[in-house]
Structure formats: C-alpha cells, structure tokens
Tab-separated table of C-alpha atoms in Angstrom:
chain	number	residue	atom	x	y	z
L	115	MET	CA	117.397	23.769	25.362
L	116	LYS	CA	114.060	25.254	26.407
L	117	ILE	CA	113.886	28.659	28.073
L	118	GLY	CA	111.235	29.816	30.513
L	119	VAL	CA	110.396	32.823	32.659
L	120	ASN	CA	109.720	33.176	36.383
L	121	VAL	CA	106.795	35.625	36.438
L	122	PRO	CA	106.176	37.750	39.572
L	123	ASN	CA	102.880	36.618	41.117
L	124	PHE	CA	103.149	39.045	44.043
L	125	GLY	CA	103.805	42.646	44.910
L	126	PRO	CA	102.115	46.043	44.687
L	127	GLY	CA	102.091	46.102	40.882
L	128	THR	CA	100.538	42.671	40.479
L	129	ASP	CA	96.860	42.048	39.798
L	130	PRO	CA	94.906	39.794	37.407
L	131	ALA	CA	95.457	42.155	34.483
L	132	ALA	CA	99.206	42.228	35.102
L	133	LEU	CA	99.393	38.442	35.358
L	134	LEU	CA	97.484	38.070	32.108
L	135	ALA	CA	99.813	40.561	30.405
L	136	TRP	CA	102.811	38.585	31.649
L	137	ALA	CA	101.380	35.327	30.284
L	138	ARG	CA	100.695	36.858	26.887
L	139	THR	CA	104.189	38.360	26.789
L	140	VAL	CA	105.904	35.082	27.674
L	141	GLU	CA	103.913	33.116	25.112
L	142	SER	CA	104.071	35.682	22.312
L	143	LEU	CA	107.851	36.069	22.642
L	144	GLY	CA	108.259	32.331	22.104
L	145	PHE	CA	109.398	31.254	25.556
L	146	ASP	CA	108.658	27.665	26.501
L	147	LEU	CA	107.662	27.836	30.142
L	148	LEU	CA	105.952	30.240	32.562
L	149	MET	CA	106.644	29.615	36.252
L	150	LEU	CA	105.354	31.100	39.519
L	151	SER	CA	106.675	31.093	43.076
L	152	ASP	CA	104.924	29.955	46.253
L	153	HIS	CA	104.103	31.424	49.637
L	154	VAL	CA	101.009	30.819	51.754
L	155	ALA	CA	101.295	33.067	54.827
L	156	ILE	CA	102.810	36.465	54.020
L	157	THR	CA	104.691	36.813	57.293
L	158	PRO	CA	107.160	39.701	57.814
L	159	ASP	CA	110.142	37.700	56.559
L	160	VAL	CA	108.272	36.901	53.338
L	161	ALA	CA	106.762	40.373	52.912
L	162	ARG	CA	110.153	42.065	52.775
L	163	ARG	CA	110.800	40.497	49.376
L	164	TYR	CA	107.468	39.083	48.235
L	165	PRO	CA	104.671	41.247	49.656
L	166	ALA	CA	100.931	40.918	49.205
L	167	PRO	CA	98.986	40.531	47.093
L	168	PHE	CA	100.434	37.065	46.603
L	169	TYR	CA	98.579	34.926	44.069
L	170	GLU	CA	98.622	31.236	45.019
L	171	PRO	CA	100.369	29.284	42.247
L	172	PHE	CA	97.947	26.420	41.609
L	173	THR	CA	94.962	28.753	41.408
L	174	THR	CA	96.801	31.258	39.237
L	175	LEU	CA	98.293	28.699	36.870
L	176	ALA	CA	94.893	27.070	36.384
L	177	TRP	CA	93.495	30.472	35.388
L	178	LEU	CA	96.435	31.225	33.095
L	179	ALA	CA	96.082	27.805	31.467
L	180	ALA	CA	92.752	28.968	30.063
L	181	HIS	CA	94.398	32.082	28.596
L	182	THR	CA	97.371	30.334	26.953
L	183	THR	CA	97.692	27.532	24.442
L	184	ARG	CA	101.334	26.561	24.008
L	185	VAL	CA	103.504	27.637	26.919
L	186	HIS	CA	104.134	25.121	29.701
L	187	LEU	CA	103.265	26.133	33.268
L	188	GLY	CA	105.103	25.447	36.496
L	189	THR	CA	106.239	26.300	40.013
L	190	THR	CA	109.656	27.595	41.028
L	191	VAL	CA	109.310	26.401	43.648
L	192	LEU	CA	106.371	24.978	45.552
L	193	VAL	CA	107.287	24.659	49.249
L	194	ALA	CA	106.551	20.986	49.786
L	195	SER	CA	105.776	20.891	53.492
L	196	TYR	CA	103.193	23.699	53.361
L	197	ARG	CA	100.604	21.254	51.969
L	198	HIS	CA	99.665	17.654	52.586
L	199	PRO	CA	101.257	15.523	49.844
L	200	LEU	CA	97.898	14.081	48.814
L	201	LEU	CA	96.552	17.609	48.352
L	202	THR	CA	99.577	18.515	46.224
L	203	ALA	CA	99.130	15.317	44.220
L	204	ARG	CA	95.465	16.055	43.582
L	205	MET	CA	95.962	19.719	42.667
L	206	ALA	CA	98.931	18.998	40.413
L	207	ALA	CA	97.187	16.131	38.609
L	208	ASN	CA	94.074	18.237	38.056
L	209	LEU	CA	96.072	21.226	36.843
L	210	ASP	CA	98.049	19.034	34.469
L	211	ALA	CA	94.849	17.590	32.990
L	212	LEU	CA	93.068	20.964	32.754
L	213	SER	CA	96.060	22.586	31.039
L	214	GLY	CA	96.455	19.895	28.406
L	215	HIS	CA	99.406	18.269	30.210
L	216	ARG	CA	101.567	21.372	30.397
L	217	LEU	CA	102.563	21.257	34.089
L	218	VAL	CA	106.116	21.178	35.478
L	219	LEU	CA	106.150	20.889	39.262
L	220	GLY	CA	109.195	22.465	40.900
L	221	VAL	CA	109.464	21.709	44.621
L	222	GLY	CA	111.756	23.001	47.372
L	223	VAL	CA	112.238	22.937	51.141
L	224	GLY	CA	111.532	26.648	51.860
L	225	TRP	CA	113.398	29.239	53.908
L	226	ALA	CA	110.923	31.564	55.711
L	227	GLN	CA	110.990	30.560	59.394
L	228	GLN	CA	108.098	32.823	60.390
L	229	GLU	CA	105.925	31.379	57.636
L	230	PHE	CA	106.666	27.841	58.794
L	231	ALA	CA	105.679	28.860	62.333
L	232	ALA	CA	102.440	30.466	61.121
L	233	LEU	CA	101.520	27.230	59.328
L	234	GLY	CA	102.483	25.029	62.276
L	235	VAL	CA	105.200	23.213	60.323
L	236	PRO	CA	108.513	22.514	62.128
L	237	PHE	CA	111.177	24.462	60.253
L	238	GLU	CA	114.007	22.256	61.528
L	239	HIS	CA	112.410	19.157	59.937
L	240	ARG	CA	111.699	20.680	56.531
L	241	GLY	CA	114.278	18.534	54.714
L	242	ARG	CA	112.888	15.254	56.021
L	243	LEU	CA	109.326	16.442	55.411
L	244	THR	CA	110.199	17.351	51.825
L	245	ASP	CA	111.705	13.923	51.151
L	246	ASP	CA	108.597	12.254	52.546
L	247	HIS	CA	106.368	14.582	50.530
L	248	LEU	CA	108.106	13.725	47.255
L	249	ARG	CA	107.892	9.982	47.892
L	250	ARG	CA	104.196	10.173	48.754
L	251	LEU	CA	103.546	12.406	45.762
L	252	ARG	CA	105.035	9.862	43.402
L	253	ALA	CA	103.123	7.037	45.101
L	254	ALA	CA	99.846	8.913	44.751
L	255	TRP	CA	100.434	9.531	41.044
L	256	GLU	CA	100.936	5.816	40.526
L	257	ASP	CA	97.204	5.550	41.252
L	258	THR	CA	96.244	6.833	37.824
L	259	ALA	CA	92.576	5.989	38.311
L	260	GLY	CA	92.372	7.955	41.550
L	261	TYR	CA	94.483	10.932	40.508
L	262	GLY	CA	93.944	11.037	36.758
L	263	THR	CA	97.611	11.388	35.814
L	264	ALA	CA	97.785	10.491	32.143
L	265	ARG	CA	101.544	11.055	32.103
L	266	ARG	CA	104.512	11.391	34.453
L	267	ILE	CA	104.422	15.012	35.623
L	268	PRO	CA	107.993	16.395	35.545
L	269	LEU	CA	109.230	16.927	39.088
L	270	TRP	CA	112.054	19.443	39.521
L	271	VAL	CA	113.854	19.538	42.861
L	272	GLY	CA	115.049	23.002	43.842
L	273	GLY	CA	117.917	23.899	46.127
L	274	ASN	CA	121.571	24.863	45.914
L	275	SER	CA	122.777	22.853	48.915
L	276	ASP	CA	124.346	19.400	48.827
L	277	ALA	CA	121.130	18.098	50.371
L	278	GLY	CA	119.144	19.574	47.483
L	279	LEU	CA	121.497	18.015	44.971
L	280	ARG	CA	121.177	14.589	46.612
L	281	ARG	CA	117.400	14.973	46.829
L	282	ALA	CA	117.248	15.658	43.092
L	283	VAL	CA	119.263	12.506	42.318
L	284	HIS	CA	117.093	10.274	44.503
L	285	LEU	CA	113.650	11.805	44.047
L	286	GLY	CA	113.527	14.210	41.093
L	287	ASP	CA	113.440	14.290	37.328
L	288	ALA	CA	115.566	17.452	37.268
L	289	TRP	CA	117.790	19.457	39.560
L	290	HIS	CA	116.678	23.093	39.750
L	291	PRO	CA	119.324	25.349	41.376
L	292	LEU	CA	118.377	28.987	41.878
L	293	ARG	CA	120.211	32.190	40.813
L	294	PRO	CA	123.801	30.877	40.837
L	295	THR	CA	127.052	32.101	39.324
L	296	LEU	CA	128.340	30.231	36.297
L	297	PRO	CA	131.551	28.980	37.967
L	298	TRP	CA	129.504	27.573	40.838
L	299	LEU	CA	127.146	25.871	38.393
L	300	ARG	CA	130.021	24.215	36.524
L	301	GLU	CA	131.393	22.787	39.754
L	302	ALA	CA	127.969	21.755	41.045
L	303	ALA	CA	127.071	19.999	37.786
L	304	THR	CA	130.203	17.881	38.205
L	305	ARG	CA	129.183	17.019	41.784
L	306	LEU	CA	125.685	16.104	40.581
L	307	ARG	CA	127.063	13.606	38.060
L	308	ALA	CA	129.560	12.198	40.545
L	309	TYR	CA	126.896	11.650	43.210
L	310	ALA	CA	124.557	9.944	40.748
L	311	ASP	CA	127.366	7.687	39.532
L	312	GLU	CA	128.373	6.856	43.113
L	313	HIS	CA	124.869	5.594	43.831
L	314	ALA	CA	124.360	3.977	40.408
L	315	LEU	CA	121.399	6.258	39.722
L	316	PRO	CA	120.476	8.203	36.585
L	317	VAL	CA	121.756	11.759	36.448
L	318	PRO	CA	118.699	14.026	36.691
L	319	ALA	CA	118.143	16.672	34.065
L	320	PHE	CA	119.710	20.053	34.720
L	321	ALA	CA	117.267	22.999	34.846
L	322	PRO	CA	118.734	26.099	36.542
L	323	ARG	CA	116.874	29.296	37.299
L	324	ILE	CA	119.165	32.235	36.601
L	325	ALA	CA	118.890	35.991	36.967
L	326	LEU	CA	117.788	38.182	34.087
L	327	LYS	CA	119.317	41.592	34.669
L	328	LEU	CA	120.154	43.442	31.474
L	329	THR	CA	122.714	46.216	31.888
L	330	PRO	CA	124.108	48.746	29.380
L	331	ALA	CA	127.720	48.019	30.374
L	332	PRO	CA	129.377	44.647	31.050
L	333	VAL	CA	129.304	43.298	34.608
L	334	ALA	CA	132.620	41.907	35.839
L	335	GLY	CA	133.824	40.015	38.885
L	336	PRO	CA	133.514	36.525	40.356
L	337	GLN	CA	130.164	37.294	42.004
L	338	ARG	CA	128.402	38.114	38.724
L	339	LEU	CA	125.258	36.011	38.567
L	340	ALA	CA	124.537	33.990	35.481
L	341	GLY	CA	122.147	36.090	33.398
L	342	GLU	CA	123.449	39.429	34.643
L	343	GLY	CA	125.088	41.900	32.261
L	344	THR	CA	124.864	42.979	28.646
L	345	ILE	CA	122.818	41.043	26.126
L	346	GLU	CA	126.107	39.565	24.876
L	347	GLN	CA	126.955	38.327	28.373
L	348	ILE	CA	123.471	36.914	28.906
L	349	THR	CA	123.407	35.031	25.610
L	350	ALA	CA	126.949	33.749	26.282
L	351	ASP	CA	125.751	32.459	29.667
L	352	LEU	CA	122.848	30.667	28.009
L	353	ALA	CA	125.222	29.119	25.482
L	354	GLN	CA	127.480	27.938	28.306
L	355	LEU	CA	124.522	26.410	30.142
L	356	ARG	CA	123.562	24.563	26.998
L	357	LEU	CA	127.083	23.159	26.780
L	358	LEU	CA	126.777	22.078	30.429
L	359	GLY	CA	123.733	20.050	29.429
L	360	ALA	CA	120.893	22.216	30.682
L	361	ALA	CA	117.593	20.924	29.340
L	362	HIS	CA	115.752	24.035	30.568
L	363	VAL	CA	116.834	27.445	31.812
L	364	ILE	CA	114.403	29.713	33.678
L	365	LEU	CA	115.012	33.463	33.534
L	366	ASP	CA	114.169	35.373	36.710
L	367	PRO	CA	113.626	39.112	36.027
L	368	TYR	CA	112.762	39.982	39.648
L	369	HIS	CA	115.650	41.187	41.813
L	370	GLY	CA	114.112	41.572	45.263
L	371	ALA	CA	112.671	45.116	45.356
L	372	PRO	CA	108.846	44.972	45.482
L	373	GLU	CA	108.534	48.301	43.607
L	374	GLU	CA	109.913	46.477	40.552
L	375	THR	CA	106.480	44.915	40.119
L	376	ARG	CA	105.100	48.386	39.285
L	377	ARG	CA	107.523	48.603	36.323
L	378	PRO	CA	107.049	45.331	34.413
L	379	GLN	CA	108.053	47.046	31.178
L	380	ASP	CA	111.716	46.931	32.243
L	381	ALA	CA	111.679	43.155	32.604
L	382	ARG	CA	109.637	42.693	29.427
L	383	GLN	CA	112.152	44.711	27.418
L	384	ALA	CA	114.927	42.460	28.717
L	385	LEU	CA	112.916	39.375	27.760
L	386	ALA	CA	112.316	40.764	24.271
L	387	ALA	CA	116.060	41.322	23.858
L	388	VAL	CA	116.785	37.736	24.888
L	389	ALA	CA	114.015	36.402	22.632
L	390	GLU	CA	115.756	37.902	19.602
L	391	HIS	CA	118.766	35.677	20.344
L	392	LEU	CA	116.973	32.408	21.148
L	393	ALA	CA	116.981	30.650	17.779
L	394	PRO	CA	120.702	29.749	17.670
L	395	LEU	CA	120.603	28.460	21.226
L	396	ARG	CA	117.794	26.061	20.298
L	397	THR	CA	119.084	24.841	16.937
L	398	GLU	CA	122.901	24.712	17.078
L	399	GLN	CA	124.392	21.406	18.121
L	400	PRO	CA	126.590	21.683	21.245
L	401	ARG	CA	130.271	21.191	20.478
C-alpha cells in the first residue's frame, strides 16, 4: 500500500516557499504521492474553506516536479467540467512527460455552485459533463502521437455518492472516496465490488483520501473519521484499509480552517509521526 499527502495549495499561509517546503517534507519523509486540490474562481462559497491565494494544480505540480525526484504528483480532485477535456488531456499528458511519468489524475464533479456559475458551467449537469469529460479524456490519450502519452495515466474518480462509485467502475482506474469513516468505507467497498460484478467489469483500485488529525487522547464514537485520533488509532486505520484492499491512501492534514495554513508545522509533525510507522504497513502481507 502506498501512502500520499494532500498538500494545501491555498490559504493565507501558502506561498511558493511554503509549497516547496511541503514538497520537500513529503518526499524526505518517504511518502509516495503529493496531491493538490482544484478551484478556478475563488467565489464566496469556495473562499470560506479554500481562500486565495489558490495555486492552480497543473501549474504548481509542474513547478514541484522540477524540485522533486521520486514522489508521484496528483490532483485530489480536479473538477472535470471546469476545463475542456482536450485542454485537460493536453495539460495532463505534458505534466506526466515533464515529471518523468509521475502523474496521477484524480477527477471529481465539484460542489461549489457559485464557482460553476462564475465559469458559466451548468451545476445541475455536472455529473453528465464529468462522464463525457472522462470519455473524451481517454479518447484523446489514445492519440499517443498527438498527446505524447507514453503510458496510461492513472485516472482516479472521486466522490462518495453512488453515482461516483458507478462512475469509477465504468470510467476510472481507481475509486477515490474523500474523508470517510471506516465503517462507511467497509460497506462502500462491498457495494463497489458488487456493482462491478453486476456489470461484469473489473473492480477499480481502491484509493481513499482520509483525514490526518493527530490527537493526544483517543477519539471515540461512530462519527470518528478514518485517520482521526491517536497515532495508534491512525496506524490501525491504515492497517484496516490495507486489509480492505486499498492500493493507495492519501492523508489530508487540512481540516477546513484557513488559519491552519499559517501553522504547517502541526501537520508536518503529524506526518512525521505516521512516517515512523509506515514500514510494517508496506511490507507485511495482509492476513
């Protein structure tokens, strides 16, 4: 199981120096993947959680590719309908080539109604537009001469809804649910397999993004997010996800308060604690 980090690419504490420090931290601690989120128009609904400055993911990942050597780079998640699919195909193929084939493209439908309106994209059609985008993206990449794709770029489909699950089965390489509880994930993983079997399709890989919130005392209750609690709880969650078949797990150290971006040391300390416990999770055979 490979473990990555969702790095804040927004907020009052974020600038090029902070992004570079994040990339060096993620790579030096031995994590496998560095991922960024996506917004284009920082409308009021977006700004409440993800305020400016917001560094566009393709541009930022291309810059970080030049400052890293090993860690893979990705999006969690690119909002598909904000860009023409041929533009996404071109930018992703170029970024994959420039980074030495280290790109993972996570894609989702989006949620910010005001941002959709600002971009002139019909919010109520975002599901259909996303499906069309993914099909056209794959078709464009088949033109290897035109788009320069030397390999199949991994395509993760985000979303916790049944529609997202079905979209992952039909159009993705992996299903990428976001910040769930462990009981919900167990049940959803069963639904994912059942839906794939029903349609005689391969079961996509399982690549959840979970919280990373390290606490001094255990967190109890049915609403505890995976990745929330003591280091023992967090590592137990990761072990459980490995048993569920997760090929990747992305740790998300941002919890929704923009001022957190001024205190990156808190999140980096949590990542360092997790990094100390990674070796068994990568080498032990699941039972």
